């Protein structure tokens, strides 16, 4: 995964999606429901996280690193 600093850009996502950021223990750290492809992660501490994208009945989970 590519490391990020202050924002995480999600591409190729459908309309009406929502995003959750989880820590390695699976706890939800933050949740967003807007149509912006950029997600502010400046408040996260350095480390490894998961990004979940939901749209209807479909979901995807990807790992990312916060610098």
PDB file of N, CA and C in Angstrom:
ATOM      1  N   UNK A   1       0.824  -1.204   0.000  1.00  0.00           N
ATOM      2  CA  UNK A   1       0.000   0.000   0.000  1.00  0.00           C
ATOM      3  C   UNK A   1       0.858   1.255   0.000  1.00  0.00           C
ATOM      4  N   UNK A   2       0.314   2.300  -0.573  1.00  0.00           N
ATOM      5  CA  UNK A   2       1.020   3.568  -0.627  1.00  0.00           C
ATOM      6  C   UNK A   2       0.765   4.355   0.651  1.00  0.00           C
ATOM      7  N   UNK A   3       1.812   4.924   1.233  1.00  0.00           N
ATOM      8  CA  UNK A   3       1.606   5.749   2.426  1.00  0.00           C
ATOM      9  C   UNK A   3       0.958   7.089   2.075  1.00  0.00           C
ATOM     10  N   UNK A   4       0.232   7.653   3.026  1.00  0.00           N
ATOM     11  CA  UNK A   4      -0.382   8.968   2.846  1.00  0.00           C
ATOM     12  C   UNK A   4      -0.039   9.834   4.053  1.00  0.00           C
ATOM     13  N   UNK A   5      -0.223  11.138   3.896  1.00  0.00           N
ATOM     14  CA  UNK A   5       0.064  12.065   4.979  1.00  0.00           C
ATOM     15  C   UNK A   5      -1.203  12.682   5.549  1.00  0.00           C
ATOM     16  N   UNK A   6      -1.799  13.627   4.821  1.00  0.00           N
ATOM     17  CA  UNK A   6      -2.966  14.357   5.335  1.00  0.00           C
ATOM     18  C   UNK A   6      -4.277  13.985   4.665  1.00  0.00           C
ATOM     19  N   UNK A   7      -4.217  13.491   3.429  1.00  0.00           N
ATOM     20  CA  UNK A   7      -5.461  13.099   2.767  1.00  0.00           C
ATOM     21  C   UNK A   7      -5.254  11.803   1.997  1.00  0.00           C
ATOM     22  N   UNK A   8      -6.337  11.086   1.882  1.00  0.00           N
ATOM     23  CA  UNK A   8      -6.354   9.821   1.176  1.00  0.00           C
ATOM     24  C   UNK A   8      -7.341   9.978   0.029  1.00  0.00           C
ATOM     25  N   UNK A   9      -6.907   9.706  -1.187  1.00  0.00           N
ATOM     26  CA  UNK A   9      -7.773   9.845  -2.353  1.00  0.00           C
ATOM     27  C   UNK A   9      -8.244   8.475  -2.800  1.00  0.00           C
ATOM     28  N   UNK A  10      -9.560   8.332  -2.919  1.00  0.00           N
ATOM     29  CA  UNK A  10     -10.168   7.075  -3.343  1.00  0.00           C
ATOM     30  C   UNK A  10     -10.701   7.273  -4.754  1.00  0.00           C
ATOM     31  N   UNK A  11     -10.268   6.419  -5.666  1.00  0.00           N
ATOM     32  CA  UNK A  11     -10.678   6.544  -7.067  1.00  0.00           C
ATOM     33  C   UNK A  11     -11.614   5.410  -7.457  1.00  0.00           C
ATOM     34  N   UNK A  12     -12.370   5.650  -8.531  1.00  0.00           N
ATOM     35  CA  UNK A  12     -13.269   4.640  -9.107  1.00  0.00           C
ATOM     36  C   UNK A  12     -14.290   4.131  -8.105  1.00  0.00           C
ATOM     37  N   UNK A  13     -14.925   5.049  -7.404  1.00  0.00           N
ATOM     38  CA  UNK A  13     -15.949   4.666  -6.445  1.00  0.00           C
ATOM     39  C   UNK A  13     -17.316   5.092  -6.961  1.00  0.00           C
ATOM     40  N   UNK A  14     -18.339   4.305  -6.676  1.00  0.00           N
ATOM     41  CA  UNK A  14     -19.679   4.622  -7.179  1.00  0.00           C
ATOM     42  C   UNK A  14     -20.337   5.752  -6.393  1.00  0.00           C
ATOM     43  N   UNK A  15     -21.383   6.309  -6.964  1.00  0.00           N
ATOM     44  CA  UNK A  15     -22.177   7.331  -6.279  1.00  0.00           C
ATOM     45  C   UNK A  15     -22.862   6.706  -5.067  1.00  0.00           C
ATOM     46  N   UNK A  16     -23.110   7.515  -4.063  1.00  0.00           N
ATOM     47  CA  UNK A  16     -23.828   7.048  -2.884  1.00  0.00           C
ATOM     48  C   UNK A  16     -23.018   6.120  -2.002  1.00  0.00           C
ATOM     49  N   UNK A  17     -21.727   6.287  -1.975  1.00  0.00           N
ATOM     50  CA  UNK A  17     -20.878   5.424  -1.156  1.00  0.00           C
ATOM     51  C   UNK A  17     -20.675   6.012   0.231  1.00  0.00           C
ATOM     52  N   UNK A  18     -20.193   5.189   1.131  1.00  0.00           N
ATOM     53  CA  UNK A  18     -19.738   5.669   2.434  1.00  0.00           C
ATOM     54  C   UNK A  18     -18.410   4.999   2.736  1.00  0.00           C
ATOM     55  N   UNK A  19     -17.613   5.662   3.552  1.00  0.00           N
ATOM     56  CA  UNK A  19     -16.262   5.206   3.874  1.00  0.00           C
ATOM     57  C   UNK A  19     -16.130   5.061   5.378  1.00  0.00           C
ATOM     58  N   UNK A  20     -15.449   3.989   5.790  1.00  0.00           N
ATOM     59  CA  UNK A  20     -15.078   3.814   7.200  1.00  0.00           C
ATOM     60  C   UNK A  20     -13.581   3.576   7.271  1.00  0.00           C
ATOM     61  N   UNK A  21     -12.942   4.143   8.279  1.00  0.00           N
ATOM     62  CA  UNK A  21     -11.543   3.894   8.549  1.00  0.00           C
ATOM     63  C   UNK A  21     -11.468   3.113   9.852  1.00  0.00           C
ATOM     64  N   UNK A  22     -10.754   1.989   9.811  1.00  0.00           N
ATOM     65  CA  UNK A  22     -10.636   1.100  10.958  1.00  0.00           C
ATOM     66  C   UNK A  22      -9.176   0.944  11.353  1.00  0.00           C
ATOM     67  N   UNK A  23      -8.943   0.719  12.641  1.00  0.00           N
ATOM     68  CA  UNK A  23      -7.585   0.410  13.085  1.00  0.00           C
ATOM     69  C   UNK A  23      -7.345  -1.086  12.902  1.00  0.00           C
ATOM     70  N   UNK A  24      -6.156  -1.562  13.261  1.00  0.00           N
ATOM     71  CA  UNK A  24      -5.826  -2.970  13.059  1.00  0.00           C
ATOM     72  C   UNK A  24      -6.660  -3.903  13.924  1.00  0.00           C
ATOM     73  N   UNK A  25      -7.251  -3.400  15.000  1.00  0.00           N
ATOM     74  CA  UNK A  25      -8.115  -4.206  15.861  1.00  0.00           C
ATOM     75  C   UNK A  25      -9.535  -4.294  15.306  1.00  0.00           C
ATOM     76  N   UNK A  26      -9.805  -3.584  14.197  1.00  0.00           N
ATOM     77  CA  UNK A  26     -11.126  -3.606  13.590  1.00  0.00           C
ATOM     78  C   UNK A  26     -12.089  -2.582  14.149  1.00  0.00           C
ATOM     79  N   UNK A  27     -11.598  -1.676  14.996  1.00  0.00           N
ATOM     80  CA  UNK A  27     -12.442  -0.629  15.571  1.00  0.00           C
ATOM     81  C   UNK A  27     -12.594   0.514  14.574  1.00  0.00           C
ATOM     82  N   UNK A  28     -13.825   1.021  14.438  1.00  0.00           N
ATOM     83  CA  UNK A  28     -14.082   2.132  13.521  1.00  0.00           C
ATOM     84  C   UNK A  28     -13.503   3.403  14.127  1.00  0.00           C
ATOM     85  N   UNK A  29     -12.607   4.047  13.389  1.00  0.00           N
ATOM     86  CA  UNK A  29     -11.963   5.288  13.827  1.00  0.00           C
ATOM     87  C   UNK A  29     -12.745   6.488  13.335  1.00  0.00           C
ATOM     88  N   UNK A  30     -13.204   6.430  12.081  1.00  0.00           N
ATOM     89  CA  UNK A  30     -14.004   7.513  11.522  1.00  0.00           C
ATOM     90  C   UNK A  30     -14.868   6.972  10.398  1.00  0.00           C
ATOM     91  N   UNK A  31     -15.889   7.754  10.053  1.00  0.00           N
ATOM     92  CA  UNK A  31     -16.836   7.356   9.012  1.00  0.00           C
ATOM     93  C   UNK A  31     -17.260   8.591   8.235  1.00  0.00           C
ATOM     94  N   UNK A  32     -17.349   8.449   6.904  1.00  0.00           N
ATOM     95  CA  UNK A  32     -17.704   9.554   6.020  1.00  0.00           C
ATOM     96  C   UNK A  32     -18.779   9.117   5.041  1.00  0.00           C
ATOM     97  N   UNK A  33     -19.646  10.029   4.670  1.00  0.00           N
ATOM     98  CA  UNK A  33     -20.679   9.762   3.661  1.00  0.00           C
ATOM     99  C   UNK A  33     -20.848  10.981   2.776  1.00  0.00           C
ATOM    100  N   UNK A  34     -19.834  11.301   2.009  1.00  0.00           N
ATOM    101  CA  UNK A  34     -19.961  12.422   1.076  1.00  0.00           C
ATOM    102  C   UNK A  34     -19.462  11.987  -0.291  1.00  0.00           C
ATOM    103  N   UNK A  35     -19.557  12.860  -1.248  1.00  0.00           N
ATOM    104  CA  UNK A  35     -19.170  12.504  -2.612  1.00  0.00           C
ATOM    105  C   UNK A  35     -17.785  13.019  -2.988  1.00  0.00           C
ATOM    106  N   UNK A  36     -16.983  13.345  -2.012  1.00  0.00           N
ATOM    107  CA  UNK A  36     -15.624  13.790  -2.286  1.00  0.00           C
ATOM    108  C   UNK A  36     -14.695  12.581  -2.328  1.00  0.00           C
ATOM    109  N   UNK A  37     -13.818  12.492  -3.342  1.00  0.00           N
ATOM    110  CA  UNK A  37     -12.877  11.378  -3.386  1.00  0.00           C
ATOM    111  C   UNK A  37     -11.741  11.511  -2.381  1.00  0.00           C
ATOM    112  N   UNK A  38     -11.585  12.694  -1.769  1.00  0.00           N
ATOM    113  CA  UNK A  38     -10.510  12.924  -0.804  1.00  0.00           C
ATOM    114  C   UNK A  38     -11.031  12.785   0.618  1.00  0.00           C
ATOM    115  N   UNK A  39     -10.330  11.992   1.409  1.00  0.00           N
ATOM    116  CA  UNK A  39     -10.689  11.776   2.800  1.00  0.00           C
ATOM    117  C   UNK A  39      -9.586  12.335   3.683  1.00  0.00           C
ATOM    118  N   UNK A  40      -9.930  13.189   4.615  1.00  0.00           N
ATOM    119  CA  UNK A  40      -8.969  13.810   5.520  1.00  0.00           C
ATOM    120  C   UNK A  40      -8.532  12.797   6.579  1.00  0.00           C
ATOM    121  N   UNK A  41      -7.240  12.495   6.610  1.00  0.00           N
ATOM    122  CA  UNK A  41      -6.696  11.565   7.605  1.00  0.00           C
ATOM    123  C   UNK A  41      -5.624  12.247   8.457  1.00  0.00           C
ATOM    124  N   UNK A  42      -5.613  13.573   8.448  1.00  0.00           N
ATOM    125  CA  UNK A  42      -4.580  14.316   9.182  1.00  0.00           C
ATOM    126  C   UNK A  42      -4.671  14.094  10.689  1.00  0.00           C
ATOM    127  N   UNK A  43      -5.845  13.728  11.192  1.00  0.00           N
ATOM    128  CA  UNK A  43      -6.012  13.537  12.627  1.00  0.00           C
ATOM    129  C   UNK A  43      -5.575  12.145  13.101  1.00  0.00           C
ATOM    130  N   UNK A  44      -5.245  11.253  12.175  1.00  0.00           N
ATOM    131  CA  UNK A  44      -4.820   9.905  12.550  1.00  0.00           C
ATOM    132  C   UNK A  44      -3.355   9.891  12.961  1.00  0.00           C
ATOM    133  N   UNK A  45      -3.025   9.040  13.900  1.00  0.00           N
ATOM    134  CA  UNK A  45      -1.624   8.839  14.266  1.00  0.00           C
ATOM    135  C   UNK A  45      -0.960   7.990  13.192  1.00  0.00           C
ATOM    136  N   UNK A  46       0.367   8.025  13.151  1.00  0.00           N
ATOM    137  CA  UNK A  46       1.102   7.198  12.202  1.00  0.00           C
ATOM    138  C   UNK A  46       0.803   5.732  12.464  1.00  0.00           C
ATOM    139  N   UNK A  47       0.647   4.974  11.383  1.00  0.00           N
ATOM    140  CA  UNK A  47       0.403   3.548  11.538  1.00  0.00           C
ATOM    141  C   UNK A  47      -0.330   2.963  10.349  1.00  0.00           C
ATOM    142  N   UNK A  48      -0.800   1.736  10.532  1.00  0.00           N
ATOM    143  CA  UNK A  48      -1.502   0.998   9.486  1.00  0.00           C
ATOM    144  C   UNK A  48      -2.991   0.984   9.810  1.00  0.00           C
ATOM    145  N   UNK A  49      -3.809   1.235   8.794  1.00  0.00           N
ATOM    146  CA  UNK A  49      -5.263   1.294   8.940  1.00  0.00           C
ATOM    147  C   UNK A  49      -5.923   0.561   7.782  1.00  0.00           C
ATOM    148  N   UNK A  50      -7.214   0.342   7.907  1.00  0.00           N
ATOM    149  CA  UNK A  50      -8.019  -0.203   6.820  1.00  0.00           C
ATOM    150  C   UNK A  50      -9.030   0.836   6.377  1.00  0.00           C
ATOM    151  N   UNK A  51      -9.258   0.897   5.076  1.00  0.00           N
ATOM    152  CA  UNK A  51     -10.265   1.762   4.487  1.00  0.00           C
ATOM    153  C   UNK A  51     -11.342   0.852   3.915  1.00  0.00           C
ATOM    154  N   UNK A  52     -12.579   1.019   4.365  1.00  0.00           N
ATOM    155  CA  UNK A  52     -13.702   0.264   3.834  1.00  0.00           C
ATOM    156  C   UNK A  52     -14.602   1.209   3.050  1.00  0.00           C
ATOM    157  N   UNK A  53     -14.952   0.814   1.834  1.00  0.00           N
ATOM    158  CA  UNK A  53     -15.851   1.591   0.997  1.00  0.00           C
ATOM    159  C   UNK A  53     -17.108   0.755   0.778  1.00  0.00           C
ATOM    160  N   UNK A  54     -18.275   1.329   1.106  1.00  0.00           N
ATOM    161  CA  UNK A  54     -19.562   0.649   0.968  1.00  0.00           C
ATOM    162  C   UNK A  54     -20.418   1.378  -0.048  1.00  0.00           C
ATOM    163  N   UNK A  55     -21.108   0.614  -0.877  1.00  0.00           N
ATOM    164  CA  UNK A  55     -22.092   1.183  -1.801  1.00  0.00           C
ATOM    165  C   UNK A  55     -23.166   0.133  -2.015  1.00  0.00           C
ATOM    166  N   UNK A  56     -24.341   0.386  -1.476  1.00  0.00           N
ATOM    167  CA  UNK A  56     -25.411  -0.602  -1.574  1.00  0.00           C
ATOM    168  C   UNK A  56     -25.016  -1.875  -0.854  1.00  0.00           C
ATOM    169  N   UNK A  57     -25.039  -2.996  -1.556  1.00  0.00           N
ATOM    170  CA  UNK A  57     -24.683  -4.280  -0.949  1.00  0.00           C
ATOM    171  C   UNK A  57     -23.223  -4.653  -1.194  1.00  0.00           C
ATOM    172  N   UNK A  58     -22.474  -3.799  -1.878  1.00  0.00           N
ATOM    173  CA  UNK A  58     -21.079  -4.086  -2.182  1.00  0.00           C
ATOM    174  C   UNK A  58     -20.155  -3.341  -1.226  1.00  0.00           C
ATOM    175  N   UNK A  59     -19.020  -3.974  -0.916  1.00  0.00           N
ATOM    176  CA  UNK A  59     -18.024  -3.317  -0.071  1.00  0.00           C
ATOM    177  C   UNK A  59     -16.630  -3.774  -0.478  1.00  0.00           C
ATOM    178  N   UNK A  60     -15.660  -2.959  -0.119  1.00  0.00           N
ATOM    179  CA  UNK A  60     -14.263  -3.260  -0.412  1.00  0.00           C
ATOM    180  C   UNK A  60     -13.423  -2.771   0.759  1.00  0.00           C
ATOM    181  N   UNK A  61     -12.393  -3.527   1.116  1.00  0.00           N
ATOM    182  CA  UNK A  61     -11.500  -3.139   2.214  1.00  0.00           C
ATOM    183  C   UNK A  61     -10.067  -3.150   1.710  1.00  0.00           C
ATOM    184  N   UNK A  62      -9.360  -2.045   1.950  1.00  0.00           N
ATOM    185  CA  UNK A  62      -7.958  -1.905   1.553  1.00  0.00           C
ATOM    186  C   UNK A  62      -7.150  -1.396   2.730  1.00  0.00           C
ATOM    187  N   UNK A  63      -5.917  -1.814   2.787  1.00  0.00           N
ATOM    188  CA  UNK A  63      -5.010  -1.374   3.842  1.00  0.00           C
ATOM    189  C   UNK A  63      -4.259  -0.136   3.373  1.00  0.00           C
ATOM    190  N   UNK A  64      -4.002   0.798   4.299  1.00  0.00           N
ATOM    191  CA  UNK A  64      -3.162   1.946   3.964  1.00  0.00           C
ATOM    192  C   UNK A  64      -2.293   2.308   5.158  1.00  0.00           C
ATOM    193  N   UNK A  65      -1.234   3.041   4.855  1.00  0.00           N
ATOM    194  CA  UNK A  65      -0.277   3.462   5.872  1.00  0.00           C
ATOM    195  C   UNK A  65      -0.352   4.966   6.011  1.00  0.00           C
ATOM    196  N   UNK A  66      -0.473   5.444   7.234  1.00  0.00           N
ATOM    197  CA  UNK A  66      -0.488   6.887   7.533  1.00  0.00           C
ATOM    198  C   UNK A  66       0.893   7.272   8.026  1.00  0.00           C
ATOM    199  N   UNK A  67       1.543   8.214   7.320  1.00  0.00           N
ATOM    200  CA  UNK A  67       2.868   8.712   7.747  1.00  0.00           C
ATOM    201  C   UNK A  67       2.733   9.804   8.755  1.00  0.00           C
TER     202      UNK A  67
END
